[in-house]
MMTF fields as JSON, N, C-alpha, C and O atoms, coordinates in Angstrom:
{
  "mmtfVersion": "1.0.0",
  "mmtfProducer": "UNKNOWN",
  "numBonds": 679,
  "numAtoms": 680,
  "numGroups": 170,
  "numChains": 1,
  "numModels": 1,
  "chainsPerModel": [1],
  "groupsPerChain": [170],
  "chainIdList": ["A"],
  "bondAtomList": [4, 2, 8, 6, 12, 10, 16, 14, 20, 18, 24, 22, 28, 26, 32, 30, 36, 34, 40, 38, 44, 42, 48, 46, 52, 50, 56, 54, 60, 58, 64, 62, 68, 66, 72, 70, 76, 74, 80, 78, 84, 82, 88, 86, 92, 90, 96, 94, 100, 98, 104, 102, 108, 106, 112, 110, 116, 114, 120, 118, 124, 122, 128, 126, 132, 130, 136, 134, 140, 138, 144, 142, 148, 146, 152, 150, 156, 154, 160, 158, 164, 162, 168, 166, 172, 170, 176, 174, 180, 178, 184, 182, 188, 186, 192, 190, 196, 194, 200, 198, 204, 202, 208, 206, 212, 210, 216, 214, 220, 218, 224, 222, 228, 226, 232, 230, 236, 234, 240, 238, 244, 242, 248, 246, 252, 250, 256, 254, 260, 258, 264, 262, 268, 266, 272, 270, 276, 274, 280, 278, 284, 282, 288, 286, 292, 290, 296, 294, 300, 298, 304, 302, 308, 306, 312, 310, 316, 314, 320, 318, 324, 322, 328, 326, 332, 330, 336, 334, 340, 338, 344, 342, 348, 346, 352, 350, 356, 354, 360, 358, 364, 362, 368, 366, 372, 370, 376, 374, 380, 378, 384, 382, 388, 386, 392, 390, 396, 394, 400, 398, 404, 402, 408, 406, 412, 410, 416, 414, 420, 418, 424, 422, 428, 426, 432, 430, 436, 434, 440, 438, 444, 442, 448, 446, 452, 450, 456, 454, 460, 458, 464, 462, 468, 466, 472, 470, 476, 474, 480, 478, 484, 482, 488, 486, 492, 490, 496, 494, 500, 498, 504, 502, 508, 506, 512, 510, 516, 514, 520, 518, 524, 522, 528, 526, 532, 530, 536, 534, 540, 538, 544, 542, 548, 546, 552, 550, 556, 554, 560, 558, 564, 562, 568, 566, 572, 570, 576, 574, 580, 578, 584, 582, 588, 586, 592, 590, 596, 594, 600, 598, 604, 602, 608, 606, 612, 610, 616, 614, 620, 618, 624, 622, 628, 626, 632, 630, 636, 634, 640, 638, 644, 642, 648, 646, 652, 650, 656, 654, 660, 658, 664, 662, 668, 666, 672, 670, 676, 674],
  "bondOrderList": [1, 1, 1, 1, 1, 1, 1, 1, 1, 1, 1, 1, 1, 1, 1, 1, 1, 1, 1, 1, 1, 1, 1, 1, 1, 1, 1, 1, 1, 1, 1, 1, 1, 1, 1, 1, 1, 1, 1, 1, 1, 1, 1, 1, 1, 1, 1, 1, 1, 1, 1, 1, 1, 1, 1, 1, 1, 1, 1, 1, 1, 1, 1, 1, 1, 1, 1, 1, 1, 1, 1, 1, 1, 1, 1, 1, 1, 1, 1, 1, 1, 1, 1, 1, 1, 1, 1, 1, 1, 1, 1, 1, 1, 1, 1, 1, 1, 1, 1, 1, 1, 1, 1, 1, 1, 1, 1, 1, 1, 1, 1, 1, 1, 1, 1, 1, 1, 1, 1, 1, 1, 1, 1, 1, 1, 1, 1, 1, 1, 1, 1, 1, 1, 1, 1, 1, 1, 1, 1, 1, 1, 1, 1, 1, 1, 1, 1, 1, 1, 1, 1, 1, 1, 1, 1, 1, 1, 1, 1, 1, 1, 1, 1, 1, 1, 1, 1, 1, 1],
  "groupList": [{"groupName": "UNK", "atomNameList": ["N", "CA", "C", "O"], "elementList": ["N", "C", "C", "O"], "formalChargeList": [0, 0, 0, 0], "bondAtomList": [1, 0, 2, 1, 3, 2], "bondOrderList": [1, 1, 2], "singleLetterCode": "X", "chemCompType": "L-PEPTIDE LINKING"}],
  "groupTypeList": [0, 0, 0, 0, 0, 0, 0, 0, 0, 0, 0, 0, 0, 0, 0, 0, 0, 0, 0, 0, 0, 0, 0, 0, 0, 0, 0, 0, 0, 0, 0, 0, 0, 0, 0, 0, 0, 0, 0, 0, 0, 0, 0, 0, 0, 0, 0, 0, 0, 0, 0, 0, 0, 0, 0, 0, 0, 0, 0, 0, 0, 0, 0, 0, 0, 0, 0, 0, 0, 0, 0, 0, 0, 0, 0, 0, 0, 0, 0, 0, 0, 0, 0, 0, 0, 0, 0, 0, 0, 0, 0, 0, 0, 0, 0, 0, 0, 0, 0, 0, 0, 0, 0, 0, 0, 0, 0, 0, 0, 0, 0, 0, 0, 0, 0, 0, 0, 0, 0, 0, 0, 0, 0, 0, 0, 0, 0, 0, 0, 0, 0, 0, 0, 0, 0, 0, 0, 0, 0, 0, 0, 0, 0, 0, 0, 0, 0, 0, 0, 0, 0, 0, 0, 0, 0, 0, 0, 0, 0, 0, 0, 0, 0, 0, 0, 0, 0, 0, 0, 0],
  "groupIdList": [1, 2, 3, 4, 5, 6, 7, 8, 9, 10, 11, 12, 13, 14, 15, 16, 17, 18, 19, 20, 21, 22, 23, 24, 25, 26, 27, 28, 29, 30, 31, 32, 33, 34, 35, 36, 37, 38, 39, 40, 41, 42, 43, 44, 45, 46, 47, 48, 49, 50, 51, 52, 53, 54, 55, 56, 57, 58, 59, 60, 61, 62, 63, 64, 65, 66, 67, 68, 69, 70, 71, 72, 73, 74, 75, 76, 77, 78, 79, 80, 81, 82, 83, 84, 85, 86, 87, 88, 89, 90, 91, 92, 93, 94, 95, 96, 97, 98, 99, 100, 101, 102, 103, 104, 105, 106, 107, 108, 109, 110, 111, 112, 113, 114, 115, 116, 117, 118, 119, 120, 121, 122, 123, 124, 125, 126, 127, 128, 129, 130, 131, 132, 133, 134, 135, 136, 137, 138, 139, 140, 141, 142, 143, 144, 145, 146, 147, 148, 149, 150, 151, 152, 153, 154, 155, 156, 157, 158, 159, 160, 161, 162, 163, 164, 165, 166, 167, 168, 169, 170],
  "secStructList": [7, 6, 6, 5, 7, 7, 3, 3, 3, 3, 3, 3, 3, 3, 3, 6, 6, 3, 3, 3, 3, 3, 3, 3, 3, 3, 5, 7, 5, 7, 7, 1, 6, 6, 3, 3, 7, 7, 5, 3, 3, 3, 3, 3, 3, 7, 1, 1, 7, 3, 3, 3, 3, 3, 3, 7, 7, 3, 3, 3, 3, 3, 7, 7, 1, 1, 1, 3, 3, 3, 3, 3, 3, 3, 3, 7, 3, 3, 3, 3, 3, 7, 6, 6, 7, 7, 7, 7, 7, 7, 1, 1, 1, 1, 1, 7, 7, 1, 1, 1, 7, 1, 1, 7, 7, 7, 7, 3, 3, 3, 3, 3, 3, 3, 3, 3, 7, 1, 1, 3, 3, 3, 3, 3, 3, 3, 3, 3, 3, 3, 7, 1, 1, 3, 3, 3, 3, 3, 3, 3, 3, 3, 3, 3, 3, 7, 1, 1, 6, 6, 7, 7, 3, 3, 3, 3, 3, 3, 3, 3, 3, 3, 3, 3, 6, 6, 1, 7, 5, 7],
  "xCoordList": [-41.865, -41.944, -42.023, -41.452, -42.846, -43.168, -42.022, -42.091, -40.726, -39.224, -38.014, -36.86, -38.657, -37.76, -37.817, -38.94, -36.712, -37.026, -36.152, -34.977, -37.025, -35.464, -35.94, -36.823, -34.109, -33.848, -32.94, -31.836, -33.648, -32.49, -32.199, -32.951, -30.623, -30.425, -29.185, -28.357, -29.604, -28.523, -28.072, -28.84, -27.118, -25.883, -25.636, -25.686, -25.285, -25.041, -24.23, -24.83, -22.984, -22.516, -21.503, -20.807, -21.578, -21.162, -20.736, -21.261, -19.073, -18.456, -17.705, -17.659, -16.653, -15.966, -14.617, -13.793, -14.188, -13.174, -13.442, -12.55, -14.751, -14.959, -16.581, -17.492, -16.705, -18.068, -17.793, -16.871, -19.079, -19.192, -20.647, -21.549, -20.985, -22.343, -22.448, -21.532, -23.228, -23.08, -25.042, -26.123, -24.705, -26.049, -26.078, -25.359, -26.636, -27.015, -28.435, -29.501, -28.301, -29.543, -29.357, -28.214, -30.566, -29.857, -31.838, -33.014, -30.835, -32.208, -31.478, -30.292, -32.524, -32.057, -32.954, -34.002, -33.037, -34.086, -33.978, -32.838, -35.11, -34.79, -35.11, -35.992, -34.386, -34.441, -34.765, -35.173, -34.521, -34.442, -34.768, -34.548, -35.557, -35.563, -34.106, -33.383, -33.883, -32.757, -31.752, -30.64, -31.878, -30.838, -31.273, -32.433, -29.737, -30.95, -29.424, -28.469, -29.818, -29.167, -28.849, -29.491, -28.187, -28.125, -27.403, -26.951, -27.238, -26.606, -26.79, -27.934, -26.045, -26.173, -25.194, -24.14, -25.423, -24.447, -24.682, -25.759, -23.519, -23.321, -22.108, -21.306, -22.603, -21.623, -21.283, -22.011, -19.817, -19.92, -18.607, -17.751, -18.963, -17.901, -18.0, -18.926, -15.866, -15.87, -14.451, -14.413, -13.477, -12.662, -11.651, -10.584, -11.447, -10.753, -11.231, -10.777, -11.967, -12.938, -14.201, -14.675, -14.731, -15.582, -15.363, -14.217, -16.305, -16.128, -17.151, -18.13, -17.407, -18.837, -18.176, -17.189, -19.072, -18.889, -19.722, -20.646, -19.509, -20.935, -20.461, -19.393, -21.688, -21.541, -22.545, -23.572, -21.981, -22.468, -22.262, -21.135, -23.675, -23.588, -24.495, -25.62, -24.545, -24.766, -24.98, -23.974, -26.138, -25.848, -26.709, -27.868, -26.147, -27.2, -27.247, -26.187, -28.462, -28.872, -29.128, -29.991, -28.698, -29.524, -30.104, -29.594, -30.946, -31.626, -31.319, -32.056, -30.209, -30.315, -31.487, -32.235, -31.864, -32.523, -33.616, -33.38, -34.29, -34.672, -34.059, -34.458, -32.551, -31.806, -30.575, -30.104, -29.98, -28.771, -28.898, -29.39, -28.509, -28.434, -27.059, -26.046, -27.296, -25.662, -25.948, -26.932, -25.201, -25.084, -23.459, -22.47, -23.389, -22.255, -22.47, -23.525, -21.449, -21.888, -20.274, -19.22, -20.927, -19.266, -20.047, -21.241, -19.385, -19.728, -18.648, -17.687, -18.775, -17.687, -18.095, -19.096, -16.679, -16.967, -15.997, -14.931, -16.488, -15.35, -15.531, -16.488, -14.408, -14.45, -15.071, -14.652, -15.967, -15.958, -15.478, -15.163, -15.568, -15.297, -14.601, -15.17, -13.682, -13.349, -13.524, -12.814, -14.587, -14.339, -13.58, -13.962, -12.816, -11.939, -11.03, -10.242, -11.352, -10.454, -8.979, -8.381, -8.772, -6.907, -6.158, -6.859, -4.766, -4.936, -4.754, -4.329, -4.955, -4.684, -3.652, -3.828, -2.212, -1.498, -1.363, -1.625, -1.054, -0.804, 0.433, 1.642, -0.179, 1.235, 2.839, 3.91, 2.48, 3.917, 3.147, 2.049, 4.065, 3.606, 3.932, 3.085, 4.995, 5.208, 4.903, 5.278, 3.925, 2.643, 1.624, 1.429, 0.595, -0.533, -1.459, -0.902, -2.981, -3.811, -4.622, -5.169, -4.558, -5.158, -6.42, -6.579, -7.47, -8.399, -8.818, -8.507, -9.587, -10.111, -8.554, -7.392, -9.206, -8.608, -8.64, -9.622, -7.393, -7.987, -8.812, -9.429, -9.243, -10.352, -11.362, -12.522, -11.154, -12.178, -12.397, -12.794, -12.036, -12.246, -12.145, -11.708, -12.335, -12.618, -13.071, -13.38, -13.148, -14.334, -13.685, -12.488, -15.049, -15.106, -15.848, -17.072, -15.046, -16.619, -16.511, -15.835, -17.484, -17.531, -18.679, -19.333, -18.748, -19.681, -19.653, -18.736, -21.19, -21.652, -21.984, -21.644, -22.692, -23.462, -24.363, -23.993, -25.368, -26.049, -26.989, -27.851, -26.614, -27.349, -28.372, -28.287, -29.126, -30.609, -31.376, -32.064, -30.834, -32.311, -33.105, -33.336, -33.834, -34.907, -34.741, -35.689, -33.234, -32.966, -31.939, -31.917, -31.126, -29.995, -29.444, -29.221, -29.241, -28.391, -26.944, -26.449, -26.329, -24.892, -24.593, -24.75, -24.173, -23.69, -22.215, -21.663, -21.467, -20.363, -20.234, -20.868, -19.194, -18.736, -16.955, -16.214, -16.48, -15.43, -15.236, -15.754, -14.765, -14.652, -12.888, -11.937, -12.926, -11.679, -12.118, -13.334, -11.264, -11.493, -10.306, -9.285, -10.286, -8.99, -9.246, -10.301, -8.323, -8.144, -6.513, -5.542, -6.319, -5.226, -4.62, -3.893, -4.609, -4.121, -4.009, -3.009, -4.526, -4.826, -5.329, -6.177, -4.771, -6.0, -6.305, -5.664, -7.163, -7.932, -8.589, -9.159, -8.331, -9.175, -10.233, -9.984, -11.159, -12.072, -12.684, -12.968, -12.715, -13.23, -14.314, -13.885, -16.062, -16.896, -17.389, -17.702, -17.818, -19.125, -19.988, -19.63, -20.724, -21.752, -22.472, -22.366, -23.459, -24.215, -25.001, -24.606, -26.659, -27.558, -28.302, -28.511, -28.954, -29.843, -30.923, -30.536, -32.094, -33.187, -33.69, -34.301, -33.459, -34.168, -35.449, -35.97, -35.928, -37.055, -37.065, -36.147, -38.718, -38.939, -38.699, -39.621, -37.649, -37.264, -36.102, -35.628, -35.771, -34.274, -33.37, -33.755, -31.867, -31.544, -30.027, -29.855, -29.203, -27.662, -27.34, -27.796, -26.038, -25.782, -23.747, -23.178, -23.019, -21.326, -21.144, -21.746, -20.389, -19.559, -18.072, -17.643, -17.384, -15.901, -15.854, -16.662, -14.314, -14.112, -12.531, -11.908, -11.869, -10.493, -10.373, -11.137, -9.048, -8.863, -7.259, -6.362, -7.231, -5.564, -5.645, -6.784, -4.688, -4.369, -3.024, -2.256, -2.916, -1.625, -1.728, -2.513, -0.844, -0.973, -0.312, 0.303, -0.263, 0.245, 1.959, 2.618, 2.326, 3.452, 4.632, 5.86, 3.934, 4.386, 3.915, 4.43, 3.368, 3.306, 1.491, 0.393, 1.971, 0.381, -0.162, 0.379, -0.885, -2.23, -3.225, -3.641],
  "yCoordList": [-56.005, -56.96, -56.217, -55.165, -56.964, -55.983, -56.153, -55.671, -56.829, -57.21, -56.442, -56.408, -55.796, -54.526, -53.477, -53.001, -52.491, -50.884, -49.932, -49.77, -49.105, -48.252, -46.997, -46.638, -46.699, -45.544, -44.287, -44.351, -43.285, -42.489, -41.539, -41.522, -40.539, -40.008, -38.839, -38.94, -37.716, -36.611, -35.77, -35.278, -35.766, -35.106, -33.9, -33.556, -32.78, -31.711, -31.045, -30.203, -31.345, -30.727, -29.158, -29.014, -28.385, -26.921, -26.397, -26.431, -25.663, -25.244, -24.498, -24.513, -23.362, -22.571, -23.304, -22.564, -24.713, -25.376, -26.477, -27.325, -26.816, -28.322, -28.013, -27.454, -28.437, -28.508, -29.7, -29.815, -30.57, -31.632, -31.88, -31.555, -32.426, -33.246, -35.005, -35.618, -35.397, -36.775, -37.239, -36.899, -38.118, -38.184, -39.861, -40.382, -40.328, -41.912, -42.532, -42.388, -43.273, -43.871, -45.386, -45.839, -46.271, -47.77, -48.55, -48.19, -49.96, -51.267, -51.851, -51.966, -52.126, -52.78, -53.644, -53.11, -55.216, -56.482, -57.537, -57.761, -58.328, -59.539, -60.166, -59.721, -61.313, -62.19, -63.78, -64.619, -63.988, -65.257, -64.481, -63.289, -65.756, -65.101, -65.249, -66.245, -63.772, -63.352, -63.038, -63.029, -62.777, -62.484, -60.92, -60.51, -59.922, -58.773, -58.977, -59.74, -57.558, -57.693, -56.325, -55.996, -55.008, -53.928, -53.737, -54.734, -52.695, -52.084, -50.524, -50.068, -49.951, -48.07, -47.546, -47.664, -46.691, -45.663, -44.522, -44.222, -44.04, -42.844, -41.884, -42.146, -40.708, -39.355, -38.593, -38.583, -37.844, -37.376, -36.295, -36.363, -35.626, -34.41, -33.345, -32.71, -33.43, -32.805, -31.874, -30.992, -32.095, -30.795, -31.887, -31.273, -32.91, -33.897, -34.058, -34.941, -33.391, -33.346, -34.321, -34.805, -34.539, -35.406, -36.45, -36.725, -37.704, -39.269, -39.911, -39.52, -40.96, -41.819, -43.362, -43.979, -43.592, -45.291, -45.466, -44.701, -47.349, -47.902, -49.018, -49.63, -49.139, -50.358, -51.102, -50.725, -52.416, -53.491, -54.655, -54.989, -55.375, -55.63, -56.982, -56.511, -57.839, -59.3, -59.503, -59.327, -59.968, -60.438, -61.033, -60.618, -62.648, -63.898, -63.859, -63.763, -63.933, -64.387, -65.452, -66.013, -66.161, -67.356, -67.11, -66.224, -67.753, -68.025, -69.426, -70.403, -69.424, -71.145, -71.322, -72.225, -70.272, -70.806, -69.482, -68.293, -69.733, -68.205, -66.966, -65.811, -67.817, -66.983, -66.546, -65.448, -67.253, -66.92, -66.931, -67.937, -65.695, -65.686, -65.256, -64.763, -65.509, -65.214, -64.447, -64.72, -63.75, -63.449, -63.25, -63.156, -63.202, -63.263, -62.52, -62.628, -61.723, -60.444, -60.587, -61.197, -59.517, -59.193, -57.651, -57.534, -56.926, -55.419, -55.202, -55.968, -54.331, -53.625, -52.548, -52.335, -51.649, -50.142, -50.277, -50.891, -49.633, -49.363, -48.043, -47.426, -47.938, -46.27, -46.348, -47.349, -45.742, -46.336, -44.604, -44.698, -43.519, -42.387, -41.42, -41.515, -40.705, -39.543, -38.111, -37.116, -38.247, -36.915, -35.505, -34.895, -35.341, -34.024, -33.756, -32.817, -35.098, -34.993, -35.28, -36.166, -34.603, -34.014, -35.378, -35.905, -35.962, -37.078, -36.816, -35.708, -37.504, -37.359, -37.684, -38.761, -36.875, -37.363, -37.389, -36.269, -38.275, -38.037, -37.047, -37.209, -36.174, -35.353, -35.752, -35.146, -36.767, -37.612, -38.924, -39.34, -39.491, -41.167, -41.7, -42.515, -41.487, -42.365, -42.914, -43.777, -41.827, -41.471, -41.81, -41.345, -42.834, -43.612, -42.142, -41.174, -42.29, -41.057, -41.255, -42.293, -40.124, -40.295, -40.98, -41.635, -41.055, -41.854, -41.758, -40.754, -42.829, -43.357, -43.12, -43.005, -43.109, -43.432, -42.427, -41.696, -42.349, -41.357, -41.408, -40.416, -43.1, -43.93, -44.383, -44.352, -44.673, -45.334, -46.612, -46.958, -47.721, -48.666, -49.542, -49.049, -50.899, -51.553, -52.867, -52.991, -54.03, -55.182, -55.525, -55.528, -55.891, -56.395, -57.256, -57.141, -58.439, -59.522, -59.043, -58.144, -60.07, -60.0, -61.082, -61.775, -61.064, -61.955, -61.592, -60.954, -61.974, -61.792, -62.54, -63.686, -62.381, -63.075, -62.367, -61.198, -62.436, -61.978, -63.063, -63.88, -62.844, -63.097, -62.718, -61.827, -63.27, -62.576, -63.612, -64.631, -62.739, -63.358, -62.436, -61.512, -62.511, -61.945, -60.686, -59.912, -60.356, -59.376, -58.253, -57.026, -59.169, -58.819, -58.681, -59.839, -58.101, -58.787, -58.301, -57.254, -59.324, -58.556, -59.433, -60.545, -58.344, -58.688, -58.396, -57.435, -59.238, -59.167, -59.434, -60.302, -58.466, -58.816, -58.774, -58.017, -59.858, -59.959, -59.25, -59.706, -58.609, -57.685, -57.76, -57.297, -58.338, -57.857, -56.932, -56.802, -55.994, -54.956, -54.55, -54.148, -54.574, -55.017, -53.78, -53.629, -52.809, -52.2, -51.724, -52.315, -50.906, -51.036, -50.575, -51.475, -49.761, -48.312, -49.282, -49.02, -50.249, -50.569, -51.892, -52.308, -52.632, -53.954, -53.432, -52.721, -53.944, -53.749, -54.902, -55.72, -54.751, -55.951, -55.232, -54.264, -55.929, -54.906, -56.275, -57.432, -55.619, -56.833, -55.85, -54.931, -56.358, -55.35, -55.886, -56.999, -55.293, -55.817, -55.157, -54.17, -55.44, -54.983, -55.26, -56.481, -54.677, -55.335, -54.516, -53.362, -54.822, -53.888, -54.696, -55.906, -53.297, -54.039, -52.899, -51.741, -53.116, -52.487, -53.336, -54.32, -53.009, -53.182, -52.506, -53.02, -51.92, -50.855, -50.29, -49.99, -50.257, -49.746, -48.628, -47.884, -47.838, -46.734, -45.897, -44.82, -46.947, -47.09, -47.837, -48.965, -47.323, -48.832, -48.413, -47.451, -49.199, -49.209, -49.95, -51.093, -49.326, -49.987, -49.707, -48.801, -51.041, -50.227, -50.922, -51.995, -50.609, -51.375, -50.821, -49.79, -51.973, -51.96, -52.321, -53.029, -51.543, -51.98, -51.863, -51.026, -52.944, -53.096, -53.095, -53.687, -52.206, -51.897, -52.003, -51.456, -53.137, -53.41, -52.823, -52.849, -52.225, -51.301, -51.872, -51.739, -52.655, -52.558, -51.762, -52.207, -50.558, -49.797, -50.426, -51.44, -49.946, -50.318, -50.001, -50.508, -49.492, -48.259, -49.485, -49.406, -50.362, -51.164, -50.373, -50.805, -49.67, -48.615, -49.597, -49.772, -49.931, -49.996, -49.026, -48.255, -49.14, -48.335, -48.347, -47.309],
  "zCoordList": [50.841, 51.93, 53.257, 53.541, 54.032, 55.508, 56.245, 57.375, 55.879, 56.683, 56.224, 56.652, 55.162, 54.473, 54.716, 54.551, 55.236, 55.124, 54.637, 54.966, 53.558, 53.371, 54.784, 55.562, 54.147, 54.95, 54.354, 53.813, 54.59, 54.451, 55.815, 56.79, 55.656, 56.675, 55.951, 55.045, 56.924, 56.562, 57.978, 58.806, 57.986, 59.172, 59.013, 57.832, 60.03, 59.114, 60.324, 60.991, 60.633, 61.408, 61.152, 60.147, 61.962, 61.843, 63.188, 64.301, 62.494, 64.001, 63.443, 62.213, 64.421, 63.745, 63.401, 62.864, 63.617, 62.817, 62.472, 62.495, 62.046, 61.405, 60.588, 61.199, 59.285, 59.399, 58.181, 57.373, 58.438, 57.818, 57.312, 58.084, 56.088, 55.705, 55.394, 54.847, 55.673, 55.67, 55.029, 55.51, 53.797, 53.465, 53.22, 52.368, 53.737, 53.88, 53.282, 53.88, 51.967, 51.262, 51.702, 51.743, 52.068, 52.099, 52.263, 52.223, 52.481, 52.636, 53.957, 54.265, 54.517, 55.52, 55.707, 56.069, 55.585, 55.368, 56.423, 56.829, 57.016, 57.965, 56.795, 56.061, 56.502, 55.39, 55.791, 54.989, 57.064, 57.91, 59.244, 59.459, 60.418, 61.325, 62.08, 62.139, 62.71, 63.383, 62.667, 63.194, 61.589, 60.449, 60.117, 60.086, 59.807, 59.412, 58.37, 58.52, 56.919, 56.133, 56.121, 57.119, 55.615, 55.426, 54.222, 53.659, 53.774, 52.817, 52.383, 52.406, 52.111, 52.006, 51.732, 52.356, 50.482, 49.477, 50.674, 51.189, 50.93, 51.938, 50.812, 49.916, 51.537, 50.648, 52.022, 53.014, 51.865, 53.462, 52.721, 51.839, 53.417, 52.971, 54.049, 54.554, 54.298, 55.368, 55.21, 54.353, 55.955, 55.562, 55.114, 55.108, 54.813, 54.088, 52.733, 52.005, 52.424, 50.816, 50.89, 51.917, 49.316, 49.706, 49.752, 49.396, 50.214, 49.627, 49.332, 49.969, 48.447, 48.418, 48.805, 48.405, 49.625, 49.815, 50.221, 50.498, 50.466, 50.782, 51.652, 51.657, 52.492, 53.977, 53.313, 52.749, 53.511, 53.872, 54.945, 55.309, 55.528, 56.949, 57.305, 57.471, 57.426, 58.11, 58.977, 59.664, 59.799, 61.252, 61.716, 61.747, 62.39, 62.451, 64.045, 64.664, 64.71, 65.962, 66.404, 65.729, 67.451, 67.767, 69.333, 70.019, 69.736, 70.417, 71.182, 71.049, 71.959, 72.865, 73.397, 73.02, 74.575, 75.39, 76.278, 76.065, 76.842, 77.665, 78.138, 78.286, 78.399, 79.079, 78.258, 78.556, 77.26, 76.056, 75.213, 74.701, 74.353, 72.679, 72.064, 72.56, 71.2, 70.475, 68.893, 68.206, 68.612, 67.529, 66.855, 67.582, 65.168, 64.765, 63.529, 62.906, 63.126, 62.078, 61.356, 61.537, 60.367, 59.139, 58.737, 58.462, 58.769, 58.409, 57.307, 57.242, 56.583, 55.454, 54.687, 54.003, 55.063, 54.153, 53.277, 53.335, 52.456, 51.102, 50.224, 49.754, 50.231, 48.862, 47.746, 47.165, 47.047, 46.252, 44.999, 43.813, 45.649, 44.313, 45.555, 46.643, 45.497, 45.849, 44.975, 45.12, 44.085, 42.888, 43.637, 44.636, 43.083, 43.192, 44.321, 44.436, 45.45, 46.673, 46.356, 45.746, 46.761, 46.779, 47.603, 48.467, 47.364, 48.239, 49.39, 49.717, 50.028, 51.765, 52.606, 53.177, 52.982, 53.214, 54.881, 55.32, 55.859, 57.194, 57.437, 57.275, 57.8, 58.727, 59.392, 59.433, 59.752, 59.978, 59.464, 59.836, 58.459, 58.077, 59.401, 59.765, 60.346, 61.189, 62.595, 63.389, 62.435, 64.086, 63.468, 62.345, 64.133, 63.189, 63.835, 64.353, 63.643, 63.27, 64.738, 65.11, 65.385, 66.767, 66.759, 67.788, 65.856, 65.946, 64.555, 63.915, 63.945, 62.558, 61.524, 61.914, 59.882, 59.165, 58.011, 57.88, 57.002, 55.974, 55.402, 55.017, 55.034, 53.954, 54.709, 54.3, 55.443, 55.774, 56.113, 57.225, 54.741, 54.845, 55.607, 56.647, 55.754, 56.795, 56.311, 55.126, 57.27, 57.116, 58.486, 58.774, 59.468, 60.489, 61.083, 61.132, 61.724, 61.659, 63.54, 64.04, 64.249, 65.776, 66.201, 65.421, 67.32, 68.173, 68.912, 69.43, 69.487, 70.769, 71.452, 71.159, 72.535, 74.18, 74.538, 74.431, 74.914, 75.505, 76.902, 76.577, 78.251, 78.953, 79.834, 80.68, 79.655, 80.534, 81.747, 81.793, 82.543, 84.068, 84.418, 83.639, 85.975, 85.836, 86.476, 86.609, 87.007, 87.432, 86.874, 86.976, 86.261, 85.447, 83.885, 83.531, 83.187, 82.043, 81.817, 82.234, 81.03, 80.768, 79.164, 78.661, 78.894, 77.449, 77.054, 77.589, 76.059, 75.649, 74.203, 73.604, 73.576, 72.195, 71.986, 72.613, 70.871, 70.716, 69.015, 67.996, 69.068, 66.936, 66.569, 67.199, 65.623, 64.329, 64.022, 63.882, 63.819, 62.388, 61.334, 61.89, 60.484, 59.274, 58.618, 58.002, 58.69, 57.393, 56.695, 57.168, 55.84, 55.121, 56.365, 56.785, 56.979, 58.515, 59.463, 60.131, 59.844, 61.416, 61.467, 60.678, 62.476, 62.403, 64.217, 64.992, 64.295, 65.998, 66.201, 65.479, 67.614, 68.158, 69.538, 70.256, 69.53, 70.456, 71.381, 71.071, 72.458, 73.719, 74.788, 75.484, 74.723, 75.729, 76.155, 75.734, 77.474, 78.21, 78.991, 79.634, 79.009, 79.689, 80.762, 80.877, 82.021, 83.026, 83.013, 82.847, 83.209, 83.456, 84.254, 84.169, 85.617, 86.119, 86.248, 86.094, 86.489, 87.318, 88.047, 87.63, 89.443, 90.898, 91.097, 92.087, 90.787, 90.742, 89.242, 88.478, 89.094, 87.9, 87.361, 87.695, 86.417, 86.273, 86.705, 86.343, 87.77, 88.55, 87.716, 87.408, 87.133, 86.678, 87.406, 88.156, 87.061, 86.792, 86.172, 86.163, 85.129, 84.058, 84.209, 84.817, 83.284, 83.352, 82.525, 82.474, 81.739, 80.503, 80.637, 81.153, 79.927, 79.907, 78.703, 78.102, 78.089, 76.685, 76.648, 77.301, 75.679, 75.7, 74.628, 73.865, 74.162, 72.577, 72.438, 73.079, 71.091, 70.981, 69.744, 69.279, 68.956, 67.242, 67.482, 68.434, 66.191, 65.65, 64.031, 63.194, 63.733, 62.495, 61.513, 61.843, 59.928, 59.384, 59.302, 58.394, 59.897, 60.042, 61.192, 61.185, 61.934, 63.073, 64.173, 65.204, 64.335, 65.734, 66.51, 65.982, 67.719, 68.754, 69.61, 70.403, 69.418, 70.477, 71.117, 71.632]
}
């Protein structure tokens, strides 16, 4: 179908205290208009060992009017093999993990806004994100303008609440 595409993708980062690979197979389909669909077996191995999982991802657009659209999505990762990874324990259980997770996992839905005139736009999204580690809540926005062609200015703001599994916020 001409609304289907695969994809693949490979990462390959290298440093003298981190090196990581990341290899991404998937479909990604408009199935309806303003609807896209995704899905992709990813392998990523880094100094936490390896992992295989897979995302899957939803997300419906609408169209009010010339000037507003909206969209509303559900994303989700999940483990699906660790072969040979050792388990992963946090350094202190009782200090949540300066940023992300041991696993990964996740499912997160969100919505958006998007408004457009003939000078301006600004966009906003509201996201859950649920996993075993953390629930978050995420609040953004955006403004862009160009006054002149090739000139622009643009600013976004973003507000982030974590409550861990541990009771600890961030």
């Amino acid at each position: 179908r001409p609304s289907t595409t695969f994809l693949g993708e490979w990462d390959h980062a290298d440093g003298d205290l981190f090196d990581a690979d990341t290899t991404r197979v998937g479909v990604r389909t408009v199935p309806w208009q303003r609807a896209q669909l995704q899905s992709s077996i990813n392998q990523r191995a880094t100094e936490f060992g390896p992992r295989l999982f897979a995302n899957t991802g939803l997300t419906q657009g609408w169209q009010l009017n010339e000037r507003w659209a909206f969209h509303v999505a559900v994303d989700h990762s999940k483990t699906i093999a660790e072969p040979g990874a050792p388990a992963i324990e946090p350094f202190n259980p009782t200090v949540p993990l300066a940023s992300g997770s041991l696993d990964g996992d996740f499912i997160a839905t969100f919505v958006g806004a998007l408004y457009r005139s003939e000078l301006w736009t600004f966009t906003s999204r509201l996201e859950n994100r649920h996993s075993d580690e953390e629930d978050r809540r995420i609040v953004s926005g955006g403004f862009y303008r160009e006054p002149i062609a090739g000139h622009a200015f643009s600013m976004s703001a973003h507000w982030v609440d974590s409550t861990f599994a541990n009771g600890s916020r961030g």
